[in-house]
Amino acid sequence: MGAMRYALDIAMPPNTPVFAAREGVVLYVQDRFTEGGTDTALLERANLVVVAHGDATMATYGHFSRGLEVAVGDTVAVGQLLGWSGQTGFVGRPHLHFHVGVRMMGEPGRTIPIELKGEDGGLLDLSEGTTITPARRGPERHL
């Protein structure tokens, strides 16, 4: 399982709004790709956002459609719109890749276990194949 052991791939239709899970500062943005598929040449070609948190963890959100709503240095609040789900980079179907990591011994980051809470404050079941209802619908994207 390695460095991505605790990463989540959340299936969702393209152009679904994606919101910040925690507050923090946007550390990195990649927003120039339009293509996705299973060709390994696309491995480094996913649009993504990395948000640094106050506890030295970083959340990575990946495979966005082009046209992100945040820039490096922006402070984001919980629930703030980051962008729109897509299918960029090395991907077989539309989904959001999400993981939280920390820097360890100079490596770019490793995933750590996380817990996600639902609208009622209870913990969500993150077992493979679980369906999670979005907490809110969010804004429409007009193309």
mmCIF file of N, CA and C in Angstrom:
data_model
loop_
_atom_site.group_PDB
_atom_site.id
_atom_site.type_symbol
_atom_site.label_atom_id
_atom_site.label_comp_id
_atom_site.label_asym_id
_atom_site.label_seq_id
_atom_site.Cartn_x
_atom_site.Cartn_y
_atom_site.Cartn_z
ATOM 1 N N MET A 1 0.821 -1.198 0.000
ATOM 2 C CA MET A 1 0.000 0.000 0.000
ATOM 3 C C MET A 1 0.856 1.250 0.000
ATOM 4 N N GLY A 2 1.959 1.249 0.690
ATOM 5 C CA GLY A 2 2.926 2.310 0.593
ATOM 6 C C GLY A 2 2.460 3.679 1.036
ATOM 7 N N ALA A 3 3.019 4.681 0.372
ATOM 8 C CA ALA A 3 2.817 6.075 0.763
ATOM 9 C C ALA A 3 1.378 6.549 0.589
ATOM 10 N N MET A 4 0.596 5.884 -0.240
ATOM 11 C CA MET A 4 -0.795 6.302 -0.476
ATOM 12 C C MET A 4 -1.807 5.414 0.242
ATOM 13 N N ARG A 5 -1.368 4.742 1.279
ATOM 14 C CA ARG A 5 -2.214 3.793 2.002
ATOM 15 C C ARG A 5 -3.548 4.380 2.453
ATOM 16 N N TYR A 6 -3.565 5.641 2.898
ATOM 17 C CA TYR A 6 -4.775 6.235 3.448
ATOM 18 C C TYR A 6 -5.447 7.222 2.489
ATOM 19 N N ALA A 7 -5.061 7.200 1.228
ATOM 20 C CA ALA A 7 -5.687 8.078 0.236
ATOM 21 C C ALA A 7 -7.099 7.583 -0.076
ATOM 22 N N LEU A 8 -7.963 8.534 -0.414
ATOM 23 C CA LEU A 8 -9.333 8.208 -0.802
ATOM 24 C C LEU A 8 -9.558 8.620 -2.247
ATOM 25 N N ASP A 9 -10.202 7.776 -3.023
ATOM 26 C CA ASP A 9 -10.688 8.133 -4.345
ATOM 27 C C ASP A 9 -12.207 8.124 -4.259
ATOM 28 N N ILE A 10 -12.806 9.288 -4.445
ATOM 29 C CA ILE A 10 -14.242 9.459 -4.251
ATOM 30 C C ILE A 10 -14.894 9.673 -5.610
ATOM 31 N N ALA A 11 -15.635 8.680 -6.070
ATOM 32 C CA ALA A 11 -16.302 8.778 -7.369
ATOM 33 C C ALA A 11 -17.340 9.891 -7.331
ATOM 34 N N MET A 12 -17.347 10.702 -8.372
ATOM 35 C CA MET A 12 -18.339 11.767 -8.493
ATOM 36 C C MET A 12 -18.383 12.231 -9.936
ATOM 37 N N PRO A 13 -19.522 12.744 -10.369
ATOM 38 C CA PRO A 13 -19.619 13.228 -11.744
ATOM 39 C C PRO A 13 -18.701 14.428 -11.972
ATOM 40 N N PRO A 14 -18.228 14.609 -13.199
ATOM 41 C CA PRO A 14 -17.441 15.808 -13.507
ATOM 42 C C PRO A 14 -18.227 17.071 -13.172
ATOM 43 N N ASN A 15 -17.490 18.114 -12.816
ATOM 44 C CA ASN A 15 -18.049 19.431 -12.504
ATOM 45 C C ASN A 15 -18.881 19.468 -11.230
ATOM 46 N N THR A 16 -18.600 18.538 -10.303
ATOM 47 C CA THR A 16 -19.183 18.584 -8.971
ATOM 48 C C THR A 16 -18.329 19.549 -8.136
ATOM 49 N N PRO A 17 -18.933 20.479 -7.398
ATOM 50 C CA PRO A 17 -18.119 21.395 -6.587
ATOM 51 C C PRO A 17 -17.363 20.635 -5.498
ATOM 52 N N VAL A 18 -16.111 21.035 -5.275
ATOM 53 C CA VAL A 18 -15.259 20.425 -4.249
ATOM 54 C C VAL A 18 -14.889 21.519 -3.251
ATOM 55 N N PHE A 19 -15.134 21.244 -1.973
ATOM 56 C CA PHE A 19 -14.936 22.224 -0.909
ATOM 57 C C PHE A 19 -13.793 21.815 0.010
ATOM 58 N N ALA A 20 -13.164 22.783 0.641
ATOM 59 C CA ALA A 20 -12.075 22.519 1.588
ATOM 60 C C ALA A 20 -12.605 21.760 2.801
ATOM 61 N N ALA A 21 -11.905 20.700 3.166
ATOM 62 C CA ALA A 21 -12.291 19.912 4.332
ATOM 63 C C ALA A 21 -11.866 20.578 5.633
ATOM 64 N N ARG A 22 -10.765 21.335 5.574
ATOM 65 C CA ARG A 22 -10.247 22.046 6.746
ATOM 66 C C ARG A 22 -9.743 23.404 6.302
ATOM 67 N N GLU A 23 -9.612 24.309 7.276
ATOM 68 C CA GLU A 23 -9.044 25.615 6.954
ATOM 69 C C GLU A 23 -7.536 25.489 6.793
ATOM 70 N N GLY A 24 -6.978 26.415 6.040
ATOM 71 C CA GLY A 24 -5.534 26.418 5.851
ATOM 72 C C GLY A 24 -5.125 27.411 4.788
ATOM 73 N N VAL A 25 -3.898 27.268 4.332
ATOM 74 C CA VAL A 25 -3.341 28.143 3.309
ATOM 75 C C VAL A 25 -2.999 27.298 2.091
ATOM 76 N N VAL A 26 -3.384 27.788 0.921
ATOM 77 C CA VAL A 26 -3.101 27.062 -0.315
ATOM 78 C C VAL A 26 -1.590 27.101 -0.555
ATOM 79 N N LEU A 27 -0.988 25.932 -0.555
ATOM 80 C CA LEU A 27 0.454 25.781 -0.688
ATOM 81 C C LEU A 27 0.871 25.556 -2.137
ATOM 82 N N TYR A 28 0.029 24.864 -2.893
ATOM 83 C CA TYR A 28 0.383 24.504 -4.275
ATOM 84 C C TYR A 28 -0.886 24.360 -5.097
ATOM 85 N N VAL A 29 -0.815 24.809 -6.346
ATOM 86 C CA VAL A 29 -1.922 24.672 -7.293
ATOM 87 C C VAL A 29 -1.349 24.243 -8.629
ATOM 88 N N GLN A 30 -1.981 23.291 -9.245
ATOM 89 C CA GLN A 30 -1.649 22.887 -10.618
ATOM 90 C C GLN A 30 -2.964 22.940 -11.392
ATOM 91 N N ASP A 31 -3.044 23.826 -12.373
ATOM 92 C CA ASP A 31 -4.325 24.103 -13.042
ATOM 93 C C ASP A 31 -4.114 24.396 -14.526
ATOM 94 N N ARG A 32 -3.499 23.465 -15.230
ATOM 95 C CA ARG A 32 -3.261 23.732 -16.642
ATOM 96 C C ARG A 32 -3.625 22.571 -17.564
ATOM 97 N N PHE A 33 -4.158 21.508 -16.993
ATOM 98 C CA PHE A 33 -4.409 20.319 -17.803
ATOM 99 C C PHE A 33 -5.892 20.129 -18.107
ATOM 100 N N THR A 34 -6.162 19.519 -19.243
ATOM 101 C CA THR A 34 -7.536 19.240 -19.661
ATOM 102 C C THR A 34 -7.751 17.765 -19.980
ATOM 103 N N GLU A 35 -6.681 17.008 -20.032
ATOM 104 C CA GLU A 35 -6.741 15.631 -20.496
ATOM 105 C C GLU A 35 -6.578 14.650 -19.351
ATOM 106 N N GLY A 36 -7.242 13.508 -19.467
ATOM 107 C CA GLY A 36 -7.096 12.431 -18.501
ATOM 108 C C GLY A 36 -7.265 11.088 -19.178
ATOM 109 N N GLY A 37 -6.716 10.051 -18.566
ATOM 110 C CA GLY A 37 -6.832 8.709 -19.104
ATOM 111 C C GLY A 37 -5.851 7.783 -18.428
ATOM 112 N N THR A 38 -5.714 6.580 -18.975
ATOM 113 C CA THR A 38 -4.885 5.557 -18.342
ATOM 114 C C THR A 38 -3.498 5.434 -18.960
ATOM 115 N N ASP A 39 -3.111 6.367 -19.790
ATOM 116 C CA ASP A 39 -1.758 6.413 -20.334
ATOM 117 C C ASP A 39 -0.816 6.907 -19.241
ATOM 118 N N THR A 40 0.249 6.159 -18.954
ATOM 119 C CA THR A 40 1.160 6.548 -17.876
ATOM 120 C C THR A 40 1.842 7.896 -18.122
ATOM 121 N N ALA A 41 1.817 8.389 -19.344
ATOM 122 C CA ALA A 41 2.358 9.724 -19.625
ATOM 123 C C ALA A 41 1.555 10.807 -18.910
ATOM 124 N N LEU A 42 0.360 10.472 -18.435
ATOM 125 C CA LEU A 42 -0.514 11.434 -17.756
ATOM 126 C C LEU A 42 -0.328 11.433 -16.231
ATOM 127 N N LEU A 43 0.606 10.645 -15.726
ATOM 128 C CA LEU A 43 0.792 10.512 -14.272
ATOM 129 C C LEU A 43 0.962 11.843 -13.553
ATOM 130 N N GLU A 44 1.693 12.767 -14.098
ATOM 131 C CA GLU A 44 1.960 14.052 -13.441
ATOM 132 C C GLU A 44 1.107 15.179 -14.018
ATOM 133 N N ARG A 45 -0.001 14.841 -14.670
ATOM 134 C CA ARG A 45 -0.795 15.846 -15.375
ATOM 135 C C ARG A 45 -2.210 15.983 -14.820
ATOM 136 N N ALA A 46 -2.329 15.913 -13.513
ATOM 137 C CA ALA A 46 -3.629 16.119 -12.867
ATOM 138 C C ALA A 46 -3.670 17.521 -12.277
ATOM 139 N N ASN A 47 -4.784 18.196 -12.433
ATOM 140 C CA ASN A 47 -4.983 19.479 -11.760
ATOM 141 C C ASN A 47 -5.214 19.185 -10.283
ATOM 142 N N LEU A 48 -4.543 19.957 -9.419
ATOM 143 C CA LEU A 48 -4.670 19.671 -7.990
ATOM 144 C C LEU A 48 -4.461 20.910 -7.141
ATOM 145 N N VAL A 49 -4.886 20.767 -5.892
ATOM 146 C CA VAL A 49 -4.739 21.813 -4.874
ATOM 147 C C VAL A 49 -4.168 21.150 -3.626
ATOM 148 N N VAL A 50 -3.160 21.792 -3.015
ATOM 149 C CA VAL A 50 -2.625 21.337 -1.731
ATOM 150 C C VAL A 50 -2.861 22.461 -0.719
ATOM 151 N N VAL A 51 -3.511 22.116 0.394
ATOM 152 C CA VAL A 51 -3.799 23.071 1.460
ATOM 153 C C VAL A 51 -3.000 22.677 2.699
ATOM 154 N N ALA A 52 -2.186 23.615 3.209
ATOM 155 C CA ALA A 52 -1.411 23.392 4.434
ATOM 156 C C ALA A 52 -2.257 23.789 5.637
ATOM 157 N N HIS A 53 -2.273 22.930 6.659
ATOM 158 C CA HIS A 53 -3.045 23.172 7.871
ATOM 159 C C HIS A 53 -2.127 23.608 9.009
ATOM 160 N N GLY A 54 -2.704 24.189 10.038
ATOM 161 C CA GLY A 54 -1.955 24.694 11.178
ATOM 162 C C GLY A 54 -1.219 23.634 11.977
ATOM 163 N N ASP A 55 -1.577 22.359 11.808
ATOM 164 C CA ASP A 55 -0.916 21.282 12.566
ATOM 165 C C ASP A 55 0.186 20.595 11.752
ATOM 166 N N ALA A 56 0.633 21.247 10.677
ATOM 167 C CA ALA A 56 1.712 20.761 9.803
ATOM 168 C C ALA A 56 1.287 19.620 8.889
ATOM 169 N N THR A 57 -0.012 19.355 8.787
ATOM 170 C CA THR A 57 -0.485 18.394 7.793
ATOM 171 C C THR A 57 -0.870 19.150 6.531
ATOM 172 N N MET A 58 -0.999 18.407 5.438
ATOM 173 C CA MET A 58 -1.381 18.991 4.156
ATOM 174 C C MET A 58 -2.430 18.104 3.502
ATOM 175 N N ALA A 59 -3.493 18.703 3.015
ATOM 176 C CA ALA A 59 -4.511 17.964 2.273
ATOM 177 C C ALA A 59 -4.277 18.176 0.788
ATOM 178 N N THR A 60 -4.300 17.085 0.040
ATOM 179 C CA THR A 60 -4.171 17.141 -1.413
ATOM 180 C C THR A 60 -5.493 16.708 -2.027
ATOM 181 N N TYR A 61 -5.980 17.533 -2.942
ATOM 182 C CA TYR A 61 -7.218 17.276 -3.678
ATOM 183 C C TYR A 61 -6.816 17.179 -5.151
ATOM 184 N N GLY A 62 -7.161 16.099 -5.840
ATOM 185 C CA GLY A 62 -6.670 15.928 -7.200
ATOM 186 C C GLY A 62 -7.709 15.527 -8.222
ATOM 187 N N HIS A 63 -7.350 15.732 -9.486
ATOM 188 C CA HIS A 63 -8.115 15.401 -10.699
ATOM 189 C C HIS A 63 -9.187 16.432 -11.026
ATOM 190 N N PHE A 64 -8.984 17.679 -10.611
ATOM 191 C CA PHE A 64 -9.939 18.747 -10.892
ATOM 192 C C PHE A 64 -10.066 19.019 -12.395
ATOM 193 N N SER A 65 -11.212 19.578 -12.781
ATOM 194 C CA SER A 65 -11.355 20.203 -14.091
ATOM 195 C C SER A 65 -10.516 21.473 -14.084
ATOM 196 N N ARG A 66 -10.168 21.966 -15.246
ATOM 197 C CA ARG A 66 -9.394 23.203 -15.325
ATOM 198 C C ARG A 66 -10.270 24.377 -14.868
ATOM 199 N N GLY A 67 -9.649 25.351 -14.211
ATOM 200 C CA GLY A 67 -10.379 26.526 -13.739
ATOM 201 C C GLY A 67 -10.603 26.503 -12.244
ATOM 202 N N LEU A 68 -9.524 26.326 -11.472
ATOM 203 C CA LEU A 68 -9.638 26.285 -10.014
ATOM 204 C C LEU A 68 -10.034 27.640 -9.446
ATOM 205 N N GLU A 69 -10.621 27.632 -8.272
ATOM 206 C CA GLU A 69 -11.150 28.837 -7.633
ATOM 207 C C GLU A 69 -10.193 29.444 -6.614
ATOM 208 N N VAL A 70 -9.022 28.830 -6.399
ATOM 209 C CA VAL A 70 -8.061 29.309 -5.415
ATOM 210 C C VAL A 70 -6.685 29.443 -6.051
ATOM 211 N N ALA A 71 -5.812 30.203 -5.379
ATOM 212 C CA ALA A 71 -4.444 30.413 -5.848
ATOM 213 C C ALA A 71 -3.484 30.217 -4.675
ATOM 214 N N VAL A 72 -2.218 29.980 -4.983
ATOM 215 C CA VAL A 72 -1.198 29.823 -3.955
ATOM 216 C C VAL A 72 -1.204 31.063 -3.044
ATOM 217 N N GLY A 73 -1.186 30.810 -1.739
ATOM 218 C CA GLY A 73 -1.183 31.891 -0.759
ATOM 219 C C GLY A 73 -2.558 32.253 -0.223
ATOM 220 N N ASP A 74 -3.623 31.807 -0.894
ATOM 221 C CA ASP A 74 -4.976 32.078 -0.398
ATOM 222 C C ASP A 74 -5.207 31.347 0.922
ATOM 223 N N THR A 75 -5.900 32.003 1.838
ATOM 224 C CA THR A 75 -6.372 31.348 3.046
ATOM 225 C C THR A 75 -7.772 30.833 2.751
ATOM 226 N N VAL A 76 -7.988 29.548 3.034
ATOM 227 C CA VAL A 76 -9.305 28.962 2.773
ATOM 228 C C VAL A 76 -9.963 28.556 4.085
ATOM 229 N N ALA A 77 -11.270 28.671 4.108
ATOM 230 C CA ALA A 77 -12.075 28.278 5.259
ATOM 231 C C ALA A 77 -12.688 26.899 4.998
ATOM 232 N N VAL A 78 -13.091 26.235 6.059
ATOM 233 C CA VAL A 78 -13.812 24.973 5.907
ATOM 234 C C VAL A 78 -15.027 25.223 5.019
ATOM 235 N N GLY A 79 -15.217 24.401 4.024
ATOM 236 C CA GLY A 79 -16.373 24.526 3.151
ATOM 237 C C GLY A 79 -16.211 25.507 2.006
ATOM 238 N N GLN A 80 -15.049 26.130 1.873
ATOM 239 C CA GLN A 80 -14.832 27.065 0.760
ATOM 240 C C GLN A 80 -14.622 26.291 -0.536
ATOM 241 N N LEU A 81 -15.200 26.801 -1.607
ATOM 242 C CA LEU A 81 -15.079 26.170 -2.920
ATOM 243 C C LEU A 81 -13.627 26.224 -3.394
ATOM 244 N N LEU A 82 -13.073 25.050 -3.731
ATOM 245 C CA LEU A 82 -11.725 24.964 -4.277
ATOM 246 C C LEU A 82 -11.743 24.888 -5.797
ATOM 247 N N GLY A 83 -12.702 24.151 -6.311
ATOM 248 C CA GLY A 83 -12.788 23.940 -7.749
ATOM 249 C C GLY A 83 -13.851 22.901 -8.060
ATOM 250 N N TRP A 84 -13.712 22.297 -9.232
ATOM 251 C CA TRP A 84 -14.740 21.403 -9.761
ATOM 252 C C TRP A 84 -14.114 20.065 -10.119
ATOM 253 N N SER A 85 -14.747 18.985 -9.689
ATOM 254 C CA SER A 85 -14.201 17.659 -9.954
ATOM 255 C C SER A 85 -14.056 17.433 -11.451
ATOM 256 N N GLY A 86 -13.126 16.562 -11.786
ATOM 257 C CA GLY A 86 -12.878 16.304 -13.195
ATOM 258 C C GLY A 86 -12.269 14.943 -13.426
ATOM 259 N N GLN A 87 -11.477 14.871 -14.470
ATOM 260 C CA GLN A 87 -10.863 13.612 -14.869
ATOM 261 C C GLN A 87 -9.511 13.909 -15.527
ATOM 262 N N THR A 88 -8.699 14.732 -14.860
ATOM 263 C CA THR A 88 -7.395 15.076 -15.420
ATOM 264 C C THR A 88 -6.311 14.177 -14.836
ATOM 265 N N GLY A 89 -5.274 13.957 -15.624
ATOM 266 C CA GLY A 89 -4.156 13.138 -15.188
ATOM 267 C C GLY A 89 -4.402 11.666 -15.412
ATOM 268 N N PHE A 90 -3.692 10.852 -14.647
ATOM 269 C CA PHE A 90 -3.781 9.392 -14.768
ATOM 270 C C PHE A 90 -5.024 8.923 -14.016
ATOM 271 N N VAL A 91 -6.078 8.692 -14.761
ATOM 272 C CA VAL A 91 -7.377 8.398 -14.144
ATOM 273 C C VAL A 91 -8.237 7.603 -15.125
ATOM 274 N N GLY A 92 -8.945 6.600 -14.589
ATOM 275 C CA GLY A 92 -9.812 5.786 -15.431
ATOM 276 C C GLY A 92 -11.256 6.250 -15.465
ATOM 277 N N ARG A 93 -11.649 7.006 -14.445
ATOM 278 C CA ARG A 93 -13.026 7.507 -14.371
ATOM 279 C C ARG A 93 -13.029 8.791 -13.564
ATOM 280 N N PRO A 94 -14.065 9.604 -13.709
ATOM 281 C CA PRO A 94 -14.110 10.848 -12.926
ATOM 282 C C PRO A 94 -14.168 10.551 -11.426
ATOM 283 N N HIS A 95 -13.321 11.223 -10.683
ATOM 284 C CA HIS A 95 -13.344 11.083 -9.227
ATOM 285 C C HIS A 95 -12.485 12.181 -8.612
ATOM 286 N N LEU A 96 -12.612 12.319 -7.303
ATOM 287 C CA LEU A 96 -11.749 13.206 -6.535
ATOM 288 C C LEU A 96 -10.768 12.337 -5.768
ATOM 289 N N HIS A 97 -9.485 12.612 -5.927
ATOM 290 C CA HIS A 97 -8.467 11.981 -5.092
ATOM 291 C C HIS A 97 -8.252 12.912 -3.902
ATOM 292 N N PHE A 98 -8.269 12.357 -2.691
ATOM 293 C CA PHE A 98 -8.083 13.158 -1.482
ATOM 294 C C PHE A 98 -7.192 12.402 -0.512
ATOM 295 N N HIS A 99 -6.194 13.081 -0.012
ATOM 296 C CA HIS A 99 -5.418 12.508 1.088
ATOM 297 C C HIS A 99 -4.845 13.614 1.948
ATOM 298 N N VAL A 100 -4.532 13.237 3.174
ATOM 299 C CA VAL A 100 -3.869 14.139 4.114
ATOM 300 C C VAL A 100 -2.516 13.511 4.412
ATOM 301 N N GLY A 101 -1.471 14.334 4.387
ATOM 302 C CA GLY A 101 -0.137 13.817 4.612
ATOM 303 C C GLY A 101 0.706 14.760 5.435
ATOM 304 N N VAL A 102 1.884 14.281 5.761
ATOM 305 C CA VAL A 102 2.873 15.076 6.484
ATOM 306 C C VAL A 102 4.223 14.845 5.824
ATOM 307 N N ARG A 103 5.101 15.810 5.975
ATOM 308 C CA ARG A 103 6.462 15.616 5.465
ATOM 309 C C ARG A 103 7.225 14.774 6.473
ATOM 310 N N MET A 104 7.901 13.767 5.951
ATOM 311 C CA MET A 104 8.677 12.891 6.817
ATOM 312 C C MET A 104 10.060 12.690 6.223
ATOM 313 N N MET A 105 11.072 13.116 6.936
ATOM 314 C CA MET A 105 12.458 12.892 6.540
ATOM 315 C C MET A 105 12.745 13.308 5.103
ATOM 316 N N GLY A 106 12.249 14.470 4.712
ATOM 317 C CA GLY A 106 12.567 15.015 3.403
ATOM 318 C C GLY A 106 11.714 14.504 2.262
ATOM 319 N N GLU A 107 10.894 13.497 2.491
ATOM 320 C CA GLU A 107 10.037 12.986 1.425
ATOM 321 C C GLU A 107 8.889 13.951 1.206
ATOM 322 N N PRO A 108 8.317 13.979 -0.006
ATOM 323 C CA PRO A 108 7.283 14.960 -0.297
ATOM 324 C C PRO A 108 6.020 14.816 0.543
ATOM 325 N N GLY A 109 5.753 13.665 1.083
ATOM 326 C CA GLY A 109 4.588 13.515 1.935
ATOM 327 C C GLY A 109 4.116 12.085 1.966
ATOM 328 N N ARG A 110 3.549 11.717 3.047
ATOM 329 C CA ARG A 110 2.952 10.392 3.189
ATOM 330 C C ARG A 110 1.547 10.589 3.722
ATOM 331 N N THR A 111 0.672 9.685 3.372
ATOM 332 C CA THR A 111 -0.692 9.794 3.867
ATOM 333 C C THR A 111 -0.756 9.351 5.325
ATOM 334 N N ILE A 112 -1.716 9.917 6.015
ATOM 335 C CA ILE A 112 -1.959 9.533 7.403
ATOM 336 C C ILE A 112 -3.439 9.187 7.546
ATOM 337 N N PRO A 113 -3.790 8.392 8.542
ATOM 338 C CA PRO A 113 -5.199 8.063 8.747
ATOM 339 C C PRO A 113 -6.011 9.316 9.051
ATOM 340 N N ILE A 114 -7.215 9.374 8.536
ATOM 341 C CA ILE A 114 -8.101 10.511 8.781
ATOM 342 C C ILE A 114 -9.486 9.996 9.150
ATOM 343 N N GLU A 115 -10.270 10.901 9.714
ATOM 344 C CA GLU A 115 -11.678 10.639 9.975
ATOM 345 C C GLU A 115 -12.471 11.759 9.330
ATOM 346 N N LEU A 116 -13.576 11.404 8.712
ATOM 347 C CA LEU A 116 -14.469 12.395 8.119
ATOM 348 C C LEU A 116 -15.793 12.342 8.861
ATOM 349 N N LYS A 117 -16.348 13.525 9.127
ATOM 350 C CA LYS A 117 -17.621 13.609 9.835
ATOM 351 C C LYS A 117 -18.730 14.023 8.886
ATOM 352 N N GLY A 118 -19.920 13.492 9.131
ATOM 353 C CA GLY A 118 -21.102 13.862 8.364
ATOM 354 C C GLY A 118 -21.754 15.106 8.942
ATOM 355 N N GLU A 119 -22.859 15.511 8.319
ATOM 356 C CA GLU A 119 -23.574 16.716 8.777
ATOM 357 C C GLU A 119 -24.017 16.613 10.233
ATOM 358 N N ASP A 120 -24.301 15.382 10.683
ATOM 359 C CA ASP A 120 -24.762 15.189 12.059
ATOM 360 C C ASP A 120 -23.603 15.142 13.063
ATOM 361 N N GLY A 121 -22.374 15.262 12.584
ATOM 362 C CA GLY A 121 -21.211 15.223 13.453
ATOM 363 C C GLY A 121 -20.667 13.833 13.685
ATOM 364 N N GLY A 122 -21.392 12.814 13.223
ATOM 365 C CA GLY A 122 -20.927 11.437 13.385
ATOM 366 C C GLY A 122 -19.878 11.074 12.340
ATOM 367 N N LEU A 123 -19.062 10.088 12.665
ATOM 368 C CA LEU A 123 -18.025 9.654 11.738
ATOM 369 C C LEU A 123 -18.627 8.916 10.553
ATOM 370 N N LEU A 124 -18.084 9.191 9.367
ATOM 371 C CA LEU A 124 -18.520 8.512 8.151
ATOM 372 C C LEU A 124 -17.790 7.181 8.001
ATOM 373 N N ASP A 125 -18.466 6.215 7.431
ATOM 374 C CA ASP A 125 -17.863 4.924 7.123
ATOM 375 C C ASP A 125 -17.047 5.096 5.842
ATOM 376 N N LEU A 126 -15.743 4.906 5.917
ATOM 377 C CA LEU A 126 -14.877 5.083 4.758
ATOM 378 C C LEU A 126 -14.487 3.755 4.114
ATOM 379 N N SER A 127 -15.277 2.713 4.350
ATOM 380 C CA SER A 127 -15.001 1.423 3.735
ATOM 381 C C SER A 127 -15.168 1.509 2.224
ATOM 382 N N GLU A 128 -14.378 0.695 1.505
ATOM 383 C CA GLU A 128 -14.472 0.671 0.051
ATOM 384 C C GLU A 128 -15.906 0.368 -0.384
ATOM 385 N N GLY A 129 -16.386 1.146 -1.346
ATOM 386 C CA GLY A 129 -17.720 0.950 -1.887
ATOM 387 C C GLY A 129 -18.831 1.678 -1.147
ATOM 388 N N THR A 130 -18.512 2.362 -0.071
ATOM 389 C CA THR A 130 -19.515 3.100 0.700
ATOM 390 C C THR A 130 -19.998 4.314 -0.086
ATOM 391 N N THR A 131 -21.297 4.565 -0.070
ATOM 392 C CA THR A 131 -21.864 5.756 -0.690
ATOM 393 C C THR A 131 -22.050 6.818 0.386
ATOM 394 N N ILE A 132 -21.534 8.016 0.107
ATOM 395 C CA ILE A 132 -21.649 9.126 1.043
ATOM 396 C C ILE A 132 -22.453 10.227 0.376
ATOM 397 N N THR A 133 -23.495 10.687 1.045
ATOM 398 C CA THR A 133 -24.305 11.773 0.517
ATOM 399 C C THR A 133 -23.593 13.096 0.770
ATOM 400 N N PRO A 134 -23.466 13.944 -0.258
ATOM 401 C CA PRO A 134 -22.801 15.234 -0.047
ATOM 402 C C PRO A 134 -23.490 16.048 1.041
ATOM 403 N N ALA A 135 -22.683 16.805 1.795
ATOM 404 C CA ALA A 135 -23.219 17.621 2.872
ATOM 405 C C ALA A 135 -24.068 18.766 2.335
ATOM 406 N N ARG A 136 -23.688 19.278 1.167
ATOM 407 C CA ARG A 136 -24.473 20.331 0.538
ATOM 408 C C ARG A 136 -24.237 20.290 -0.953
ATOM 409 N N ARG A 137 -25.132 20.834 -1.659
ATOM 410 C CA ARG A 137 -25.064 20.752 -3.112
ATOM 411 C C ARG A 137 -24.019 21.672 -3.710
ATOM 412 N N GLY A 138 -23.935 22.902 -3.258
ATOM 413 C CA GLY A 138 -22.942 23.825 -3.789
ATOM 414 C C GLY A 138 -23.421 24.551 -5.029
ATOM 415 N N PRO A 139 -22.592 25.447 -5.526
ATOM 416 C CA PRO A 139 -22.957 26.254 -6.675
ATOM 417 C C PRO A 139 -22.932 25.447 -7.970
ATOM 418 N N GLU A 140 -23.685 25.887 -8.928
ATOM 419 C CA GLU A 140 -23.663 25.279 -10.263
ATOM 420 C C GLU A 140 -22.489 25.821 -11.036
ATOM 421 N N ARG A 141 -21.953 25.008 -11.903
ATOM 422 C CA ARG A 141 -20.874 25.482 -12.786
ATOM 423 C C ARG A 141 -21.455 25.638 -14.182
ATOM 424 N N HIS A 142 -21.266 26.804 -14.746
ATOM 425 C CA HIS A 142 -21.778 27.079 -16.081
ATOM 426 C C HIS A 142 -20.605 27.107 -17.040
ATOM 427 N N LEU A 143 -20.616 26.189 -17.983
ATOM 428 C CA LEU A 143 -19.512 26.090 -18.954
ATOM 429 C C LEU A 143 -19.834 26.832 -20.232
#
